[in-house]
GROMACS .gro file of C-alpha atoms in nm:
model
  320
    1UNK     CA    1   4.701   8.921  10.105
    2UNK     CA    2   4.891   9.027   9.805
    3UNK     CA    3   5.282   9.076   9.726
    4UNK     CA    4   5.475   9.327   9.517
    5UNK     CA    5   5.587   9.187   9.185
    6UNK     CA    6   5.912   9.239   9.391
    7UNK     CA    7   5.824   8.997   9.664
    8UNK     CA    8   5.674   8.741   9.428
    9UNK     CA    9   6.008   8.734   9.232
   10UNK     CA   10   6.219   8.696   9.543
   11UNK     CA   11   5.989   8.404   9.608
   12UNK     CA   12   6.005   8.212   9.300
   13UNK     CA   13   6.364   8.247   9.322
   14UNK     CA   14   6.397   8.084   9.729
   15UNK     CA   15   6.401   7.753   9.598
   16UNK     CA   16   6.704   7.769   9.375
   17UNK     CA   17   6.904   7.970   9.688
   18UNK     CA   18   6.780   7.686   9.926
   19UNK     CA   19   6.889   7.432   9.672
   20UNK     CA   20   7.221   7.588   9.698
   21UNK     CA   21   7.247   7.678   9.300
   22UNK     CA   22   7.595   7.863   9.207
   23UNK     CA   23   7.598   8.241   9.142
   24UNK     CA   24   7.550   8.323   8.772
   25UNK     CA   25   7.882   8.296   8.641
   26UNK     CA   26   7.865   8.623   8.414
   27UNK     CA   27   7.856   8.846   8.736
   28UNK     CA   28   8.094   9.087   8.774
   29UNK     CA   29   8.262   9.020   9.142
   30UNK     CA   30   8.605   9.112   9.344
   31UNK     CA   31   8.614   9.417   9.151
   32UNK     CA   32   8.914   9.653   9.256
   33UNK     CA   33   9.110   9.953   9.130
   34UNK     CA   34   9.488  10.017   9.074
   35UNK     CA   35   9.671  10.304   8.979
   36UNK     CA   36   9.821  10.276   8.620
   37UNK     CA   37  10.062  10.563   8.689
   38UNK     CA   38   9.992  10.791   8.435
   39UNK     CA   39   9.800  11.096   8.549
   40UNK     CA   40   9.438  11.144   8.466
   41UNK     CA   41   9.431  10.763   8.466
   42UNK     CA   42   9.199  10.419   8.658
   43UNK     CA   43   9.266  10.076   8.587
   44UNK     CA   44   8.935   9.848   8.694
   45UNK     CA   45   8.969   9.489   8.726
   46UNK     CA   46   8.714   9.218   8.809
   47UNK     CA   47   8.629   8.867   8.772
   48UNK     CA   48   8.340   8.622   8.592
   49UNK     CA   49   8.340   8.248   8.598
   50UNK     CA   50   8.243   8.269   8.205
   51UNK     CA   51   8.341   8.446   7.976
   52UNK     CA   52   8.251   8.765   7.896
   53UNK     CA   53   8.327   9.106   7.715
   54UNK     CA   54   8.518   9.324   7.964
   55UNK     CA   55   8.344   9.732   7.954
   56UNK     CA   56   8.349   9.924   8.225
   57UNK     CA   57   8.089  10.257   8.196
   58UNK     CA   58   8.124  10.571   8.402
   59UNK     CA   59   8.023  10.954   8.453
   60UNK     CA   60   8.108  11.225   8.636
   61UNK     CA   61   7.924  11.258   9.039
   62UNK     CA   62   7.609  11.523   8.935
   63UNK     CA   63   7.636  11.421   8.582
   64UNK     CA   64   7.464  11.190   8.355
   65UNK     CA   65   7.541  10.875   8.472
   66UNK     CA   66   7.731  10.630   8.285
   67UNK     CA   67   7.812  10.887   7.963
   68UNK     CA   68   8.118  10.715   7.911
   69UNK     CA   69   8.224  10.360   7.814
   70UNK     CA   70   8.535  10.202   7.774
   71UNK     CA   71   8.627   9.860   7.697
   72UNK     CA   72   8.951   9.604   7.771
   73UNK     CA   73   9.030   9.312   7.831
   74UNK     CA   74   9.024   8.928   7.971
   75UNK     CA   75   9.255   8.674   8.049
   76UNK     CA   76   9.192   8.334   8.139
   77UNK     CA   77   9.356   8.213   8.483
   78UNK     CA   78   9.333   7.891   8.575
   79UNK     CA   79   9.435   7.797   8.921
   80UNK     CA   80   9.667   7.494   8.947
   81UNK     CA   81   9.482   7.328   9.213
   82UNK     CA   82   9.347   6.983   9.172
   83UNK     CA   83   9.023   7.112   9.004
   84UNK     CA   84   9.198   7.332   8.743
   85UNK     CA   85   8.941   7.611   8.833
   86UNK     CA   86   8.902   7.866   8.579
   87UNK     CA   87   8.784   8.251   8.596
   88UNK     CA   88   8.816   8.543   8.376
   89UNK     CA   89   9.007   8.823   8.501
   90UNK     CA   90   8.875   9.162   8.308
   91UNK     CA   91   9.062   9.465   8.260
   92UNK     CA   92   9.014   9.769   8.146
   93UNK     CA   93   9.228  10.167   8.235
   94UNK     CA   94   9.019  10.443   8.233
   95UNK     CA   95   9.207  10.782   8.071
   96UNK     CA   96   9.149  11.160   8.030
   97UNK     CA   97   8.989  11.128   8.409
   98UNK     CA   98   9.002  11.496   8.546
   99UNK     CA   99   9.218  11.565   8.866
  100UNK     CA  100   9.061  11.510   9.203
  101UNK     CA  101   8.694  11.465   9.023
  102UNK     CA  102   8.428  11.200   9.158
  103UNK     CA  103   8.343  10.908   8.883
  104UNK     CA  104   8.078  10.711   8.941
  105UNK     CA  105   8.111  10.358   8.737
  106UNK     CA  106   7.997   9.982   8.728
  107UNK     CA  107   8.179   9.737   8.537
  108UNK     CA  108   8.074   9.413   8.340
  109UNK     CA  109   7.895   9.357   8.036
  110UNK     CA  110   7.499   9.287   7.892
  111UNK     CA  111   7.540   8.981   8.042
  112UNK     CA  112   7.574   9.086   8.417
  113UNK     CA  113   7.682   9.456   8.573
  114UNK     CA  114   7.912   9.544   8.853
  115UNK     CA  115   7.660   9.762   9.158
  116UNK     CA  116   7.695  10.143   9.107
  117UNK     CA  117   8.072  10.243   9.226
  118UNK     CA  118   8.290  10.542   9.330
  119UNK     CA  119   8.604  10.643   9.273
  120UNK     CA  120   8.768  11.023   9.290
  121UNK     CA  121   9.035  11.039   9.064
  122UNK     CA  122   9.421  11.079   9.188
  123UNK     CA  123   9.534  11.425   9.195
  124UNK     CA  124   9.863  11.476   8.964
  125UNK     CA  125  10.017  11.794   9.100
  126UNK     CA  126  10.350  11.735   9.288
  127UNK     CA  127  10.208  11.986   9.581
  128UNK     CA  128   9.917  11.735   9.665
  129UNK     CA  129   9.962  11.547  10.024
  130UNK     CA  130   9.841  11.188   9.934
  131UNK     CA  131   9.650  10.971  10.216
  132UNK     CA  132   9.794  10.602  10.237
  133UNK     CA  133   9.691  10.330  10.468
  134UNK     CA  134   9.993  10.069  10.481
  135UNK     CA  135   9.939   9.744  10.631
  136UNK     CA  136  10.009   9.343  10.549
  137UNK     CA  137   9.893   9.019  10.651
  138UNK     CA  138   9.546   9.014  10.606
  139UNK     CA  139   9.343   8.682  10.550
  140UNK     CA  140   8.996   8.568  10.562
  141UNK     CA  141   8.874   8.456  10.877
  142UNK     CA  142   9.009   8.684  11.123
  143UNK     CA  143   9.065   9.028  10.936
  144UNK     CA  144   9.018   9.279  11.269
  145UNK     CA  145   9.149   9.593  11.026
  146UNK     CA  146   8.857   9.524  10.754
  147UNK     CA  147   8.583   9.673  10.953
  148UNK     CA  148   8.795  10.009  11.008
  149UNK     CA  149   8.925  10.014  10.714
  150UNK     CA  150   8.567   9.988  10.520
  151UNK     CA  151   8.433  10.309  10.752
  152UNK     CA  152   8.728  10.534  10.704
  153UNK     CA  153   8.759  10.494  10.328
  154UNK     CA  154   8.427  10.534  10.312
  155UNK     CA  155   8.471  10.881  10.514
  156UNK     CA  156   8.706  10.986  10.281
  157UNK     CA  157   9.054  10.973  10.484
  158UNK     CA  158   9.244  10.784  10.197
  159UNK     CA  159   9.368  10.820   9.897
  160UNK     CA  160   9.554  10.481   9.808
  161UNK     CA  161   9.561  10.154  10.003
  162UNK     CA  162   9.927   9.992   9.995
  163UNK     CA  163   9.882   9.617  10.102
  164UNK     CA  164  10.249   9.481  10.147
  165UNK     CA  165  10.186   9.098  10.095
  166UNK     CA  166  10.032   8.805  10.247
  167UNK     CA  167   9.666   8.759  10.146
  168UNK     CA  168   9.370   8.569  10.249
  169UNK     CA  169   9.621   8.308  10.387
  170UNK     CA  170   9.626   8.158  10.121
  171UNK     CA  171   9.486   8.258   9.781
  172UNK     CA  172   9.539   7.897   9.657
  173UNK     CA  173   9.354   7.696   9.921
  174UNK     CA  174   9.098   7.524   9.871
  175UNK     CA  175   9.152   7.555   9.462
  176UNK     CA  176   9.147   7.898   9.490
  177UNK     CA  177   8.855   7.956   9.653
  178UNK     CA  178   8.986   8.104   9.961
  179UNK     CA  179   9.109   8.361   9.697
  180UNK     CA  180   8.747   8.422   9.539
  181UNK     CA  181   8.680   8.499   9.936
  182UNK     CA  182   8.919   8.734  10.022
  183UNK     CA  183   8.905   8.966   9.699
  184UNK     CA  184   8.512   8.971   9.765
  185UNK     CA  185   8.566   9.081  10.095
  186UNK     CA  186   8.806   9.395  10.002
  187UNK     CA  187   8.573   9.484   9.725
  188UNK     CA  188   8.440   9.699  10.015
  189UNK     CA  189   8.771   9.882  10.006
  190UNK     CA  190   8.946   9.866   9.645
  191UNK     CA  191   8.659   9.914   9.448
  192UNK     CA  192   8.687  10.263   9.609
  193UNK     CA  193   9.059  10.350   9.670
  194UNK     CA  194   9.341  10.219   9.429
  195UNK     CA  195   9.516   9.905   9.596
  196UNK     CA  196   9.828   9.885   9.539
  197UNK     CA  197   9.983   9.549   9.644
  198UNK     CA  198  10.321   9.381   9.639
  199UNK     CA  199  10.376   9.008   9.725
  200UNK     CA  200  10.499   8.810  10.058
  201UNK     CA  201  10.562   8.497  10.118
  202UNK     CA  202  10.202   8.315  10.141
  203UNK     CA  203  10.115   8.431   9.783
  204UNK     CA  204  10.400   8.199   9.676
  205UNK     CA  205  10.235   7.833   9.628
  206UNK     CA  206  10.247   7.754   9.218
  207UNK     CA  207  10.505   8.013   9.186
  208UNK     CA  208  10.295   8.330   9.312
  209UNK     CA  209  10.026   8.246   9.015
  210UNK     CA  210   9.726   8.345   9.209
  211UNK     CA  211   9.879   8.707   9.309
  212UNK     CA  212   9.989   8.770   8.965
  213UNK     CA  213   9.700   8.726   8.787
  214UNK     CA  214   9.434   8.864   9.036
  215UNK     CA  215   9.647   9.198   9.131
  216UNK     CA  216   9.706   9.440   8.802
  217UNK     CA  217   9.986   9.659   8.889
  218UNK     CA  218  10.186   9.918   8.648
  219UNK     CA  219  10.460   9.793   8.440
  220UNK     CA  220  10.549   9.449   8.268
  221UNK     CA  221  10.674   9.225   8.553
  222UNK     CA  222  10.300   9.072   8.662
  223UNK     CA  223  10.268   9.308   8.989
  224UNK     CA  224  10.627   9.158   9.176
  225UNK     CA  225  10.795   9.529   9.138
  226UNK     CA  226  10.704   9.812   8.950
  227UNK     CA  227  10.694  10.197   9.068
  228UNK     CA  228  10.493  10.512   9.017
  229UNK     CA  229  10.467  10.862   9.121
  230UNK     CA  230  10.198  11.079   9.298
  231UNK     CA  231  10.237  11.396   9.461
  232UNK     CA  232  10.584  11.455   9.633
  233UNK     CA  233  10.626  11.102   9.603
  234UNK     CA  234  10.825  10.848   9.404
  235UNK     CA  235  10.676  10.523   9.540
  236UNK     CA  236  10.899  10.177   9.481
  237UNK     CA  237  10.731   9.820   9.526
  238UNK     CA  238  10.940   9.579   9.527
  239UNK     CA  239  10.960   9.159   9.532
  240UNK     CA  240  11.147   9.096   9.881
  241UNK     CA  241  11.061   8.673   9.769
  242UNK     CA  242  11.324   8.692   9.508
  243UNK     CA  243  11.555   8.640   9.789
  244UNK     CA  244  11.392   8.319   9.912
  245UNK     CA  245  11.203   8.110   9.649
  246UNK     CA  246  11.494   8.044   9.451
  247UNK     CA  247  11.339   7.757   9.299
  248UNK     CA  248  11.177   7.946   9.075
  249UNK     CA  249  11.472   8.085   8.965
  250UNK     CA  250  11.767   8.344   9.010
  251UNK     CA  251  11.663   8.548   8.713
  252UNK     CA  252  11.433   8.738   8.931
  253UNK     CA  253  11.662   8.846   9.110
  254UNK     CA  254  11.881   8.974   8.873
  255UNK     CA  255  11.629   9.125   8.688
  256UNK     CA  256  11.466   9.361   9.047
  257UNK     CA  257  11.827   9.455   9.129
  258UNK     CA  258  11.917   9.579   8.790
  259UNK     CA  259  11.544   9.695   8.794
  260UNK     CA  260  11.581   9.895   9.086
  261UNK     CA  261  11.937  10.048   9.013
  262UNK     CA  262  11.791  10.207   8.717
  263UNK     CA  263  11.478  10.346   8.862
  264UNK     CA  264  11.636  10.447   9.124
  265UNK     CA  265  11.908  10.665   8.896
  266UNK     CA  266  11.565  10.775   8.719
  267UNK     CA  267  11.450  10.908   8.990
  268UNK     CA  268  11.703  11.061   9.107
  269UNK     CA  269  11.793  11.326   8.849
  270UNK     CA  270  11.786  11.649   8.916
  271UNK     CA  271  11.458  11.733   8.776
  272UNK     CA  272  11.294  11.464   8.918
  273UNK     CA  273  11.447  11.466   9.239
  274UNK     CA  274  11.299  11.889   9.298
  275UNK     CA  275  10.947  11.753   9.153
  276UNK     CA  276  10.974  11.405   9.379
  277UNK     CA  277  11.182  11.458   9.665
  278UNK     CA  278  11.031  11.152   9.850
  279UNK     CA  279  11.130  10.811   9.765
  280UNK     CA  280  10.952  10.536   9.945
  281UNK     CA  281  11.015  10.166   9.876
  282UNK     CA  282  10.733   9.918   9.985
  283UNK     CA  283  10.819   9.585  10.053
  284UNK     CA  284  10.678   9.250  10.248
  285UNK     CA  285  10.960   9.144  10.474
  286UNK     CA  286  11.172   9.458  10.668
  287UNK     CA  287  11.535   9.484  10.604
  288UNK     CA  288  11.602   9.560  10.976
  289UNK     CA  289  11.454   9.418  11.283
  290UNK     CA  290  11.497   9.483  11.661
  291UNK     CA  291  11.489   9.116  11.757
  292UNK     CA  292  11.784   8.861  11.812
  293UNK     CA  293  11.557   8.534  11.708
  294UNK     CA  294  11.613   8.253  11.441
  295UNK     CA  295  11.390   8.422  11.204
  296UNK     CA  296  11.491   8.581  10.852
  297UNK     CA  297  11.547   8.939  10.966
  298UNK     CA  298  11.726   9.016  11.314
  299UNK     CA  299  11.933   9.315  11.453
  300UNK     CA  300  12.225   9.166  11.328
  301UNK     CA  301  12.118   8.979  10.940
  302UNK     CA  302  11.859   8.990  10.718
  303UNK     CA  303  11.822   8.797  10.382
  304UNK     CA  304  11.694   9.102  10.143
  305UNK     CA  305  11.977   9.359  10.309
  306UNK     CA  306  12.224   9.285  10.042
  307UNK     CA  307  11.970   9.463   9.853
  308UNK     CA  308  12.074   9.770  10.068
  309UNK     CA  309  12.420   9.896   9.839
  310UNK     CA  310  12.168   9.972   9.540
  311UNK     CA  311  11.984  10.273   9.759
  312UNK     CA  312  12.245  10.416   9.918
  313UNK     CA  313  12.391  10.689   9.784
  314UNK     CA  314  12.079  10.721   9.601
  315UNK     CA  315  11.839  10.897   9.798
  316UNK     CA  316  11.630  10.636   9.966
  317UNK     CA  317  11.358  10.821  10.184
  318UNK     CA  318  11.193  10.563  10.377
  319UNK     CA  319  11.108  10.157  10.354
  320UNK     CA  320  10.844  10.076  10.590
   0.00000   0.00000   0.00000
C-alpha cells in the first residue's frame, strides 16, 4: 500500500516529535492584536525564539490575498528567571486600514509564517456602538471563560477584548514559560479582536517585566496606563499597582496621577466631551467593594481611592 507524499513526510518527521525536538524557533507564535488608537489603524505583535525580520502581509476578505506588506520591529526580552530565557517580541501597526473592512493577514518572515488570520478593522465614527467583553483573572490551567470566549468572537459578538490584569498566574513561572502558555492559548482570541490589557497584581514579579514587554499598548509608558477613543467612548486604562509595589518606586505614581489629570481635562473639553460623552476607566483592583474583610478594598477603604479627587468633577462615566 502506498502513501501521499503528504503522509510520507508526516512520517519521516514522527521520530523527531517522539524524540521530543523543540519547535523551530523562527515560528511566528502568541500572535495578538492591539489597538494603536489612531483610526484606520492594527498593531500585530508576535513572538520567535530567534531572531528574525518582523513583516506582517495582508489583503482585503474577497481580495487578492496578501497585496500588502508592512514591516516593524523586534525587541529582545529576556526573562529574568534563572535561565535568562530569551525571545523576540515583533511588532509591526498596520495604517490606512478602511473602517469596519475584513483583513485577512499572517505575520512572520521567509523564515517561518504566522497561519492565515482575521481581523475587521475598528470603526472610527463616534455613532458606532462598540462590543467589549471585560473580564480578569485568567490563567492557564483552569481558564472556564476561554472556551466561550473562542466561540463568540468567532461569531462575531465583539469588537475589543479588555483583560483587566492577572495573567496565566504567573507569566514568570517556570522562566517564563507559563507565559509562552498562556499567550498561545489566547491566540485563539487576540489574534482576532484587539486585546487591550492593563496590569494586576500577579504580573508584578521582576517589576511587571513579563507584561510589559509581551502586551503592546498605545502610548509611551510600556502598557501600565495609556487611553484611546472609539465610538462614543473615551476609554482610560490605568496602573491600580502603583499604589502597592512601591518598591519599585513612587515615581509611578506621580507620573499616572499627573497622567490622568491631564487626560482627563483632555477629554473633557467641550468638543471632545459632545464627540465622547462616555468616559470609562479600566482598572485591576475596584475602588469600592461591598465587603467588610481584611482585604485591600472594603465598604469602608480602599488603597487606589485617593485616586478618586482627580475624576470628580471631571466627568467620570463608569470604572468597572
Amino acid at each position: 500500500m502506498g502513501f501521499s507524499p503528504a503522509v510520507c513526510a508526516l512520517l519521516s518527521l514522527s521520530p523527531l516529535l517522539v524524540l521530543g525536538v523543540p519547535p523551530i524557533r523562527t515560528q511566528p507564535e502568541q500572535v495578538h492584536l492591539s489597538y494603536p488608537g489612531v483610526p484606520g489603524s492594527m498593531l500585530v505583535t508576535w513572538t520567535t525564539f530567534n531572531k528574525t525580520e518582523s513583516v506582517v502581509e495582508y489583503g482585503l476578505l474577497g481580495g487578492r490575498l496578501f497585496e500588502m506588506s508592512t514591516k516593524g520591529e523586534w525587541t529582545l526580552f529576556v526573562d529574568s528567571g534563572v535561565e535568562k530565557r530569551k525571545m523576540f517580541i515583533h511588532r509591526v501597526t498596520l495604517t490606512g486600514l478602511k473602517p469596519a473592512a475584513t483583513y485577512v493577514y499572517h505575520c512572520g518572515s521567509d523564515e517561518g509564517w504566522s497561519d492565515a488570520l482575521t481581523f475587521t478593522a475598528l470603526n472610527d465614527s463616534s455613532r458606532f456602538s462598540p462590543r467589549f467583553a471585560l473580564y480578569g483573572d485568567l490563567g492557564n490551567e483552569n481558564p472556564q471563560s476561554l472556551a466561550r470566549l473562542q466561540k463568540e468572537t468567532q461569531l462575531g459578538m465583539y469588537d475589543v477584548i479588555l483583560h483587566i490584569g492577572d495573567f496565566a498566574y504567573d507569566m514568570h513561572e517556570d522562566n517564563a514559560r507559563i507565559g509562552d502558555e498562556f499567550m498561545r492559548q489566547i491566540q485563539s482570541i487576540a489574534a482576532y479582536v484587539p486585546y487591550m490589557t492593563c496590569p494586576g497584581n500577579h504580573e508584578a514579579t521582576y517589576n511587571f517585566s513579563n507584561y510589559r514587554n509581551r502586551f503592546s499598548m498605545p502610548g509611551q509608558t510600556e502598557s501600565l496606563w495609556y487611553s484611546w477613543n472609539l465610538g462614543p467612548v473615551h476609554m482610560v486604562s490605568l496602573s491600580t499597582e502603583v499604589y502597592f509595589y512601591l518598591e519599585f518606586g513612587l515615581d509611578l505614581l506621580f507620573k499616572q496621577y499627573e497622567w490622568l489629570r491631564q487626560d482627563l481635562e483632555e477629554a473633557n473639553r467641550p468638543e471632545n466631551r459632545a464627540v465622547r460623552p462616555w468616559i470609562i476607566t479600566m482598572g485591576h483592583r475596584p475602588m469600592y467593594c461591598s465587603d467588610d474583610d481584611q482585604d485591600d478594598c472594603t465598604k469602608f477603604d480602599s488603597y487606589v481611592r485617593p485616586g478618586r479627587p482627580v475624576g470628580r468633577g471631571r466627568g467620570l462615566s463608569l470604572y468597572p
